[in-house]
Short mmCIF file of C-alpha atoms and ligand atoms in Angstrom, two decimals:
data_model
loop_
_atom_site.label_atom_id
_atom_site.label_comp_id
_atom_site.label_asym_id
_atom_site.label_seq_id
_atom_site.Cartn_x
_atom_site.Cartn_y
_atom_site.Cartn_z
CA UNK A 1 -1.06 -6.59 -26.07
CA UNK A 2 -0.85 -6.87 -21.97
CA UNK A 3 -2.86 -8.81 -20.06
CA UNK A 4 -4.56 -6.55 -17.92
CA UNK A 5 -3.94 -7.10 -14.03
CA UNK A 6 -7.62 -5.46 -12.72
CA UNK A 7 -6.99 -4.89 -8.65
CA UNK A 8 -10.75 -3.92 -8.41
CA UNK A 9 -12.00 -7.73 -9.16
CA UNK A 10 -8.82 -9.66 -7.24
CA UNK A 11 -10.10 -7.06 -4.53
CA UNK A 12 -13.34 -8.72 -4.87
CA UNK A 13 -12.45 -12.11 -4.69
CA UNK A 14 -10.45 -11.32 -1.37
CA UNK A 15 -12.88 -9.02 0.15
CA UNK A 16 -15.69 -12.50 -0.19
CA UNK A 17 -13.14 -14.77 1.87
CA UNK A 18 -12.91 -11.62 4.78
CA UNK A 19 -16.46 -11.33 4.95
CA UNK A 20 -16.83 -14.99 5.20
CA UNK A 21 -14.26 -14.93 7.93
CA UNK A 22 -16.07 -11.97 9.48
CA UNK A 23 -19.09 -13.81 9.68
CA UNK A 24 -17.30 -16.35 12.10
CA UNK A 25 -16.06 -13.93 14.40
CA UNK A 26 -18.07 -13.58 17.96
CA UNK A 27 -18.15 -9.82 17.72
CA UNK A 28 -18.03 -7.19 14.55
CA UNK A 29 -14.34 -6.42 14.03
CA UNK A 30 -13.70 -1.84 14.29
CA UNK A 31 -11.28 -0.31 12.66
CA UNK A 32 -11.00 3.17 14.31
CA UNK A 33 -9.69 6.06 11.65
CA UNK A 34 -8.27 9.34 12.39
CA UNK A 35 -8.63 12.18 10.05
CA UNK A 36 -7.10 15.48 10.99
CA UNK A 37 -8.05 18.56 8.94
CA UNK A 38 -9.52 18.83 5.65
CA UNK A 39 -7.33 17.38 3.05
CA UNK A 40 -9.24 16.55 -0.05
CA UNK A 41 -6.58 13.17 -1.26
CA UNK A 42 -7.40 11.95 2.48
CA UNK A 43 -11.18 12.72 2.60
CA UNK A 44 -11.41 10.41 -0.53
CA UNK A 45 -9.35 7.87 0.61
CA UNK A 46 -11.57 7.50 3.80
CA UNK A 47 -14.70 7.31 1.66
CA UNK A 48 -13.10 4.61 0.11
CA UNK A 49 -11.79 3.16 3.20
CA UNK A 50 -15.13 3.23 4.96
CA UNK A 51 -17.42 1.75 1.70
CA UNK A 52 -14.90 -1.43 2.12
CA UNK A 53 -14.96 -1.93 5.64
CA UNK A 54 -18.73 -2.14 5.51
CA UNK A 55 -18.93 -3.68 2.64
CA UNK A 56 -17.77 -7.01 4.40
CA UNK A 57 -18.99 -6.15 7.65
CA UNK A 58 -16.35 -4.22 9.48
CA UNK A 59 -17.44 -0.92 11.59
CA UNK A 60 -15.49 1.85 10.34
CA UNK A 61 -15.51 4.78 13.19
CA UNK A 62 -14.15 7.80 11.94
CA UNK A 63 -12.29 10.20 14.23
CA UNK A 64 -12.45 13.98 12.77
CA UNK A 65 -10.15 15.89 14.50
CA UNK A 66 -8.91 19.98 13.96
CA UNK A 67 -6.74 21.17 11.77
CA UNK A 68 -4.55 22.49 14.38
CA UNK A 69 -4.23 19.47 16.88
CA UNK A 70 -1.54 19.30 18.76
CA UNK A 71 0.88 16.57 18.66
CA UNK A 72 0.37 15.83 22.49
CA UNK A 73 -3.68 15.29 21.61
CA UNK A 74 -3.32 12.97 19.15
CA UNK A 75 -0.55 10.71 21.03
CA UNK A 76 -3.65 11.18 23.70
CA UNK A 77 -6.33 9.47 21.49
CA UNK A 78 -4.19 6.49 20.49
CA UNK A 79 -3.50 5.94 23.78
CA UNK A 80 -6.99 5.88 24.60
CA UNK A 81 -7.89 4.01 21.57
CA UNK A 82 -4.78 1.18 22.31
CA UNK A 83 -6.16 0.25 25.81
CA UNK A 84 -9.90 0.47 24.60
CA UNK A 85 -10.84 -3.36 23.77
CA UNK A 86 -13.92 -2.89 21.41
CA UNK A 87 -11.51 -1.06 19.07
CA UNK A 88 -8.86 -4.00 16.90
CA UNK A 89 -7.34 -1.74 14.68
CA UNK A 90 -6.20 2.04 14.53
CA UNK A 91 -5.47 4.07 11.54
CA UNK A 92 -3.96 7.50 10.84
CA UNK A 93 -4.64 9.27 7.52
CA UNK A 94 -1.98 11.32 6.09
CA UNK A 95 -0.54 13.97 5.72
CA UNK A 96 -0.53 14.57 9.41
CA UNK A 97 -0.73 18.55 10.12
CA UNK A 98 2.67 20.24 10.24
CA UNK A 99 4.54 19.79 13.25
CA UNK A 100 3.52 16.33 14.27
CA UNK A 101 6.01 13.66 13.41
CA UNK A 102 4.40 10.83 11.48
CA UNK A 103 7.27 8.42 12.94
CA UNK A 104 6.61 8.79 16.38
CA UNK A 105 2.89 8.77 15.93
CA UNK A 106 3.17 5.47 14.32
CA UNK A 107 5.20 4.01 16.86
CA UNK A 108 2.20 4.87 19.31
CA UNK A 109 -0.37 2.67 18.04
CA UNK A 110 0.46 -0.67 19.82
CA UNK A 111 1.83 -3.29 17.02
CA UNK A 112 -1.45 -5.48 17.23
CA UNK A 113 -3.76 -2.88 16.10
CA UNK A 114 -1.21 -1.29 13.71
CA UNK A 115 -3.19 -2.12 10.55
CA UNK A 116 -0.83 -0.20 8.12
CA UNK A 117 2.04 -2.49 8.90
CA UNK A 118 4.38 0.75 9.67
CA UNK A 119 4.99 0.11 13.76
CA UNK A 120 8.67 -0.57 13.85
CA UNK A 121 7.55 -3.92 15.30
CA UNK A 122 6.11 -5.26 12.60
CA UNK A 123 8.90 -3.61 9.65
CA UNK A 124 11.08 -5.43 12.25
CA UNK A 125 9.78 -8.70 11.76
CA UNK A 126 9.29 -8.08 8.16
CA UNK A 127 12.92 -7.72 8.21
CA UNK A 128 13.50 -11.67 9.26
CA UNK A 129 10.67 -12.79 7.09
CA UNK A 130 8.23 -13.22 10.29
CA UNK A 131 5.31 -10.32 9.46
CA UNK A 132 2.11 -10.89 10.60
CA UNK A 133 0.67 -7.38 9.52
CA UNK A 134 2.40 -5.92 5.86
CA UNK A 135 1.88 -2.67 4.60
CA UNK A 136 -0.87 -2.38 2.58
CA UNK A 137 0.65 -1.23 -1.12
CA UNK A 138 3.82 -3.20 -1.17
CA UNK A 139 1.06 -6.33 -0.01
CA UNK A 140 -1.49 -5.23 -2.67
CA UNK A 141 1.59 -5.47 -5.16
CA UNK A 142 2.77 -9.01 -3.88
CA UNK A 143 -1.19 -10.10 -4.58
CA UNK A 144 -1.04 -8.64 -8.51
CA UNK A 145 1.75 -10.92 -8.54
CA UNK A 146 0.71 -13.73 -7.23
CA UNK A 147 -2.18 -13.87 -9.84
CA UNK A 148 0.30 -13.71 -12.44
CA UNK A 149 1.38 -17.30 -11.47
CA UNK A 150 5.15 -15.92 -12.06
CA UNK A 151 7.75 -17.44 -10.24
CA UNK A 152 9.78 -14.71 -9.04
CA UNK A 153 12.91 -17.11 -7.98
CA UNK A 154 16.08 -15.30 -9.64
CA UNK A 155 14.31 -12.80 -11.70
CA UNK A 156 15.32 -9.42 -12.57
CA UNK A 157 13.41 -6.90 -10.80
CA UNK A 158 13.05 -3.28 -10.66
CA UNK A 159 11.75 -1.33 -7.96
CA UNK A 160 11.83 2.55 -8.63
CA UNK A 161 10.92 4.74 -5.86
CA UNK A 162 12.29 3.47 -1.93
CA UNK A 163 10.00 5.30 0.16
CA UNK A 164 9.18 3.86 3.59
CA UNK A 165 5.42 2.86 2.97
CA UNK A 166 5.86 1.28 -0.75
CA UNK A 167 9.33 0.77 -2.10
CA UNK A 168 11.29 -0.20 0.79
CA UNK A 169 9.27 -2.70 2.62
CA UNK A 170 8.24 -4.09 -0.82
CA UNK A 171 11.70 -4.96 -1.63
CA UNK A 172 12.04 -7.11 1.44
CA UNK A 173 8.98 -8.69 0.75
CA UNK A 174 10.54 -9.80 -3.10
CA UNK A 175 13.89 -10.73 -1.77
CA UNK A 176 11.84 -13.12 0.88
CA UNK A 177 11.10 -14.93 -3.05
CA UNK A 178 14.29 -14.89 -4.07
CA UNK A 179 13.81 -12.04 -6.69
CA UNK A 180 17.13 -10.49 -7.85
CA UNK A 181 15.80 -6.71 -6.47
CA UNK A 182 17.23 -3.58 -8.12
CA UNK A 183 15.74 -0.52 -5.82
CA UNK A 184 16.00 2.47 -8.69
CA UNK A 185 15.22 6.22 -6.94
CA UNK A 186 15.97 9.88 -7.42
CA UNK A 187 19.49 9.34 -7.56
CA UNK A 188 19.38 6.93 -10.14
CA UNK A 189 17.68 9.22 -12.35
CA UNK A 190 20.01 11.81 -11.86
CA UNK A 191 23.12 9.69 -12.51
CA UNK A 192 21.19 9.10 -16.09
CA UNK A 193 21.14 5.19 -15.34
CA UNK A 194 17.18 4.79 -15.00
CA UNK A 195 16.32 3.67 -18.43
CA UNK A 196 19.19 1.34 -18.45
CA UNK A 197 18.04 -0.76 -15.35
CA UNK A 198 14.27 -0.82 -16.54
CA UNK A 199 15.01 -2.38 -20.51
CA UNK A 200 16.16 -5.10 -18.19
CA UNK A 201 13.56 -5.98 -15.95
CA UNK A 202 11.39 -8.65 -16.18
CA UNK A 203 9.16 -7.25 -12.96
CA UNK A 204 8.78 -3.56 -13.14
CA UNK A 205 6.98 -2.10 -10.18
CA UNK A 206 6.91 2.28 -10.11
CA UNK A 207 5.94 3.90 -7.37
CA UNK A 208 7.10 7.69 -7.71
CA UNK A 209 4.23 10.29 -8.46
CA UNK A 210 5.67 11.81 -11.50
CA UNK A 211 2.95 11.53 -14.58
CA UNK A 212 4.86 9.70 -17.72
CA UNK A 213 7.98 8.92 -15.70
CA UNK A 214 8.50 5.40 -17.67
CA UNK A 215 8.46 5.93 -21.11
CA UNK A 216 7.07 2.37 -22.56
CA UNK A 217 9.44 2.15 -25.38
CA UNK A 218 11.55 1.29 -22.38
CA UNK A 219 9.41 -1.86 -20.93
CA UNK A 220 11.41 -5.24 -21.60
CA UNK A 221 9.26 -7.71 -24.08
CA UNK A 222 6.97 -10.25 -22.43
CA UNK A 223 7.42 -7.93 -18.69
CA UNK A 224 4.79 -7.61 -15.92
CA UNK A 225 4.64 -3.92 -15.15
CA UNK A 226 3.10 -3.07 -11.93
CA UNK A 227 1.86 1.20 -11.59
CA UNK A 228 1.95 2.39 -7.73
CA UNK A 229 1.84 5.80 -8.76
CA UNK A 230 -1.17 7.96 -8.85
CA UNK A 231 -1.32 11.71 -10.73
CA UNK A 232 -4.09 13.69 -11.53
CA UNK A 233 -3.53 15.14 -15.20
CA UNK A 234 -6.06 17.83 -15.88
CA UNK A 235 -8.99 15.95 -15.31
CA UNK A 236 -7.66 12.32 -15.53
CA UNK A 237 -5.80 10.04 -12.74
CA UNK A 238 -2.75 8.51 -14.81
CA UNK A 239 0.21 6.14 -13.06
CA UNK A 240 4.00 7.05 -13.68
CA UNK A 241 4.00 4.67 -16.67
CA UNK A 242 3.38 5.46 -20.07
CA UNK A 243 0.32 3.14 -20.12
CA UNK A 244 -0.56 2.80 -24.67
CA UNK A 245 3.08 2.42 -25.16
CA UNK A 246 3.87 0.08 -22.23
CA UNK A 247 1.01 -2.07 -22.79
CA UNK A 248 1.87 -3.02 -26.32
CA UNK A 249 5.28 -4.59 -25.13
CA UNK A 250 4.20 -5.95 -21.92
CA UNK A 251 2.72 -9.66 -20.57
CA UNK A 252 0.74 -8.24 -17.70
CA UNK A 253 0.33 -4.20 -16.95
CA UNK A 254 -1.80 -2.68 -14.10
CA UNK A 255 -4.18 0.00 -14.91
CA UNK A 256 -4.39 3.46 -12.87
CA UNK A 257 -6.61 3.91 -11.48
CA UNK A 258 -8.29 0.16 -11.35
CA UNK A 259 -4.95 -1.64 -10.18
CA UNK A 260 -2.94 -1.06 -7.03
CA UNK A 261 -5.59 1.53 -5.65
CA UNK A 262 -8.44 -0.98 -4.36
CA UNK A 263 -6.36 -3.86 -3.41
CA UNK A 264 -4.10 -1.56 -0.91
CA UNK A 265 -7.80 -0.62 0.63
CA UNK A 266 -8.75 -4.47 0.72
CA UNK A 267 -5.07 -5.38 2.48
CA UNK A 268 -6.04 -3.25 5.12
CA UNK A 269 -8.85 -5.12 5.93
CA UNK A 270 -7.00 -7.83 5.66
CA UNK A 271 -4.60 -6.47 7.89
CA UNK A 272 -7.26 -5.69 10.77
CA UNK A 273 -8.56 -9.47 10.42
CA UNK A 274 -5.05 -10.51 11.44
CA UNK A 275 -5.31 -7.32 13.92
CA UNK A 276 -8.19 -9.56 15.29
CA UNK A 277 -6.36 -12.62 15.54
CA UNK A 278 -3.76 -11.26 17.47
CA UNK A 279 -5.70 -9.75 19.49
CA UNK A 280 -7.74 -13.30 20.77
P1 LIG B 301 7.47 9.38 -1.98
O1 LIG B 301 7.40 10.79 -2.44
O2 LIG B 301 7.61 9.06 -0.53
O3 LIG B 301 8.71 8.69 -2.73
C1 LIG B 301 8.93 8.92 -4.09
C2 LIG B 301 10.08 8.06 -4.56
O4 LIG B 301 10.29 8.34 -5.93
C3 LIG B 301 11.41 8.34 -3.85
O5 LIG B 301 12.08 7.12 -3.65
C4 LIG B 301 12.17 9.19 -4.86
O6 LIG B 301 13.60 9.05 -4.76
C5 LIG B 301 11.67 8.62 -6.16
N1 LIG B 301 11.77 9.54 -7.28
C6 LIG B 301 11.38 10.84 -7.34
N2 LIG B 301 11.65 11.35 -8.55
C7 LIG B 301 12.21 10.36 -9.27
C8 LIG B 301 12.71 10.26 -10.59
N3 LIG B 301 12.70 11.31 -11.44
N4 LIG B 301 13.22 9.08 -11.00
C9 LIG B 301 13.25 8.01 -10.18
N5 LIG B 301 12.79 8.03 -8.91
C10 LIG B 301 12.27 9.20 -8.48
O7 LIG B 301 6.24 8.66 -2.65
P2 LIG B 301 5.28 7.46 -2.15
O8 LIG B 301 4.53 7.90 -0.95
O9 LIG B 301 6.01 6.17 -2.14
O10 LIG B 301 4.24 7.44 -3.38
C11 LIG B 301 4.67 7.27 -4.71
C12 LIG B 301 3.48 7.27 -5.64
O11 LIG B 301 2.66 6.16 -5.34
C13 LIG B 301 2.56 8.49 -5.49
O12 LIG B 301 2.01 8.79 -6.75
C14 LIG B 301 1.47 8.01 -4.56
O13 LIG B 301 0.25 8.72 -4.74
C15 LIG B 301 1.35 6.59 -5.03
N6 LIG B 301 0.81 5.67 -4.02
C16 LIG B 301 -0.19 4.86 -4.40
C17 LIG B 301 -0.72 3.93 -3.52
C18 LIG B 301 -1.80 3.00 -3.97
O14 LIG B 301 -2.36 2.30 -3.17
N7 LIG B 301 -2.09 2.93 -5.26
C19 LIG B 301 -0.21 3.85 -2.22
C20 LIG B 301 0.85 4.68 -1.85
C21 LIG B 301 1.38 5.60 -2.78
#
């Protein structure tokens, strides 16, 4: 049976050393959020962000803005929000409202206060093994696996899913160890190789969105499965692994929800104490 890998409590144990580090700062550290519409995924993602950020002593000031802002507007309110010195760090829920480009509204928030890591600044420097600010899920993953004590020098790893915020930068961040990284996607799927590349991993990390995805009778012995996705299932939130089956064959398997989920929340405060730093 797996060893359970619990985000919520590392989250804790993290979230004590910021607000320690908090506590030293001259002034309270705001992280400015910007919500546009009413989409339910995002409205509980803010709740959580918010119950975080002053849980360790951060000011969390959220910006509600219409439905039907204009692209134009927004870029506006960074702007504003870039020069203004009492706010360190600027975030932009998703989705964004059709027609604004999420890629040139993240390239608006200056790199230092980019707390999400997705400025093409700081995926630039993650590119030569020099980031200052990561994204928050592939860095919440990197955390579960540093508590494993595994030494990921040479070992076979499979990344499925290679979007921009979770599977791309994360593989980066495991060839920085020297992890031999297999990035598994659609196309893999559909060229019927998937289940081949995941009986051998050793490090399986899934971030796709697709309920029962992995089937467990696929996990390697002895692996450390790490579950990025989240899918509601009538009235249950499940992960894109097959979690009884999995967890019989695997060393170390993340629950969902319970794993990835609060650690992303507690990189990005993580992310806006480094914000803060930067900013000095
Ligand atoms: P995305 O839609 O941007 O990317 C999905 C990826 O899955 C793509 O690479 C796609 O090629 C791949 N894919 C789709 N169908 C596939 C299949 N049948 N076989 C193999 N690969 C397939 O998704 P995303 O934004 O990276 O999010 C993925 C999941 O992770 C979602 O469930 C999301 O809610 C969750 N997520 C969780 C956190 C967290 O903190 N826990 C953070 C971000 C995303």
């Amino acid at each position: 049976m797996a060893n359970l890998l619990e985000g919520r409590l590392i989250a804790e144990e993290i979230k004590e050393g910021l607000r320690r580090q908090i506590q030293g700062l001259a002034v309270k550290p705001v992280l400015a959020s910007l919500l546009a519409g009413n989409n339910a995924g995002a409205e509980t993602y803010v709740r959580s962000q918010k119950k975080t950020a002053e849980s360790i002593g951060i000011e969390y000031k959220l910006h509600k803005l219409d439905a039907d802002i204009k692209e134009d507007d927004l870029i506006e309110l960074i702007k504003r929000l870039n020069s203004d010195k009492s706010v360190n760090g600027i975030i932009v829920q998703m989705p964004l409202p059709n027609g604004i480009d999420y890629r040139k509204i993240s390239r608006c928030i200056i790199p230092q206060k980019d707390v999400e890591g997705m400025h093409p600044d700081n995926l630039g420097k993650l590119l030569f093994g020099k980031a200052t600010i990561l994204p928050c899920t592939p860095a919440a993953v990197m955390e579960l696996l540093r508590v494993t004590g595994l030494d990921l020098y040479g070992k076979e790893v499979v990344v499925v899913g290679h979007s921009e915020i979770v599977g791309k930068p994360l593989s980066l961040l495991l060839l920085e160890k020297f992890a031999t990284v297999t990035v598994a996607h659609i196309g893999t799927s559909q060229a019927g190789k998937l289940q081949d590349h995941i009986r051998r991993a050793e490090v399986l990390i899934v971030a796709v969105g697709k309920a029962g995805l992995i089937r467990g009778e696929w996990i390697k012995d002895g692996a450390i499965v790490i579950d990025v996705g989240i899918n509601r299932v009538g009235d249950k939130i499940v992960g894109d692994v097959e979690f009884e089956a999995a967890e019989r064959r695997a060393a170390y398997i993340t629950p969902v929800p319970g794993g990835v989920g609060p650690l992303t929340v507690t990189m990005l405060m993580r992310n806006l104490i480094e914000a803060v730093r930067l900013q000095l």
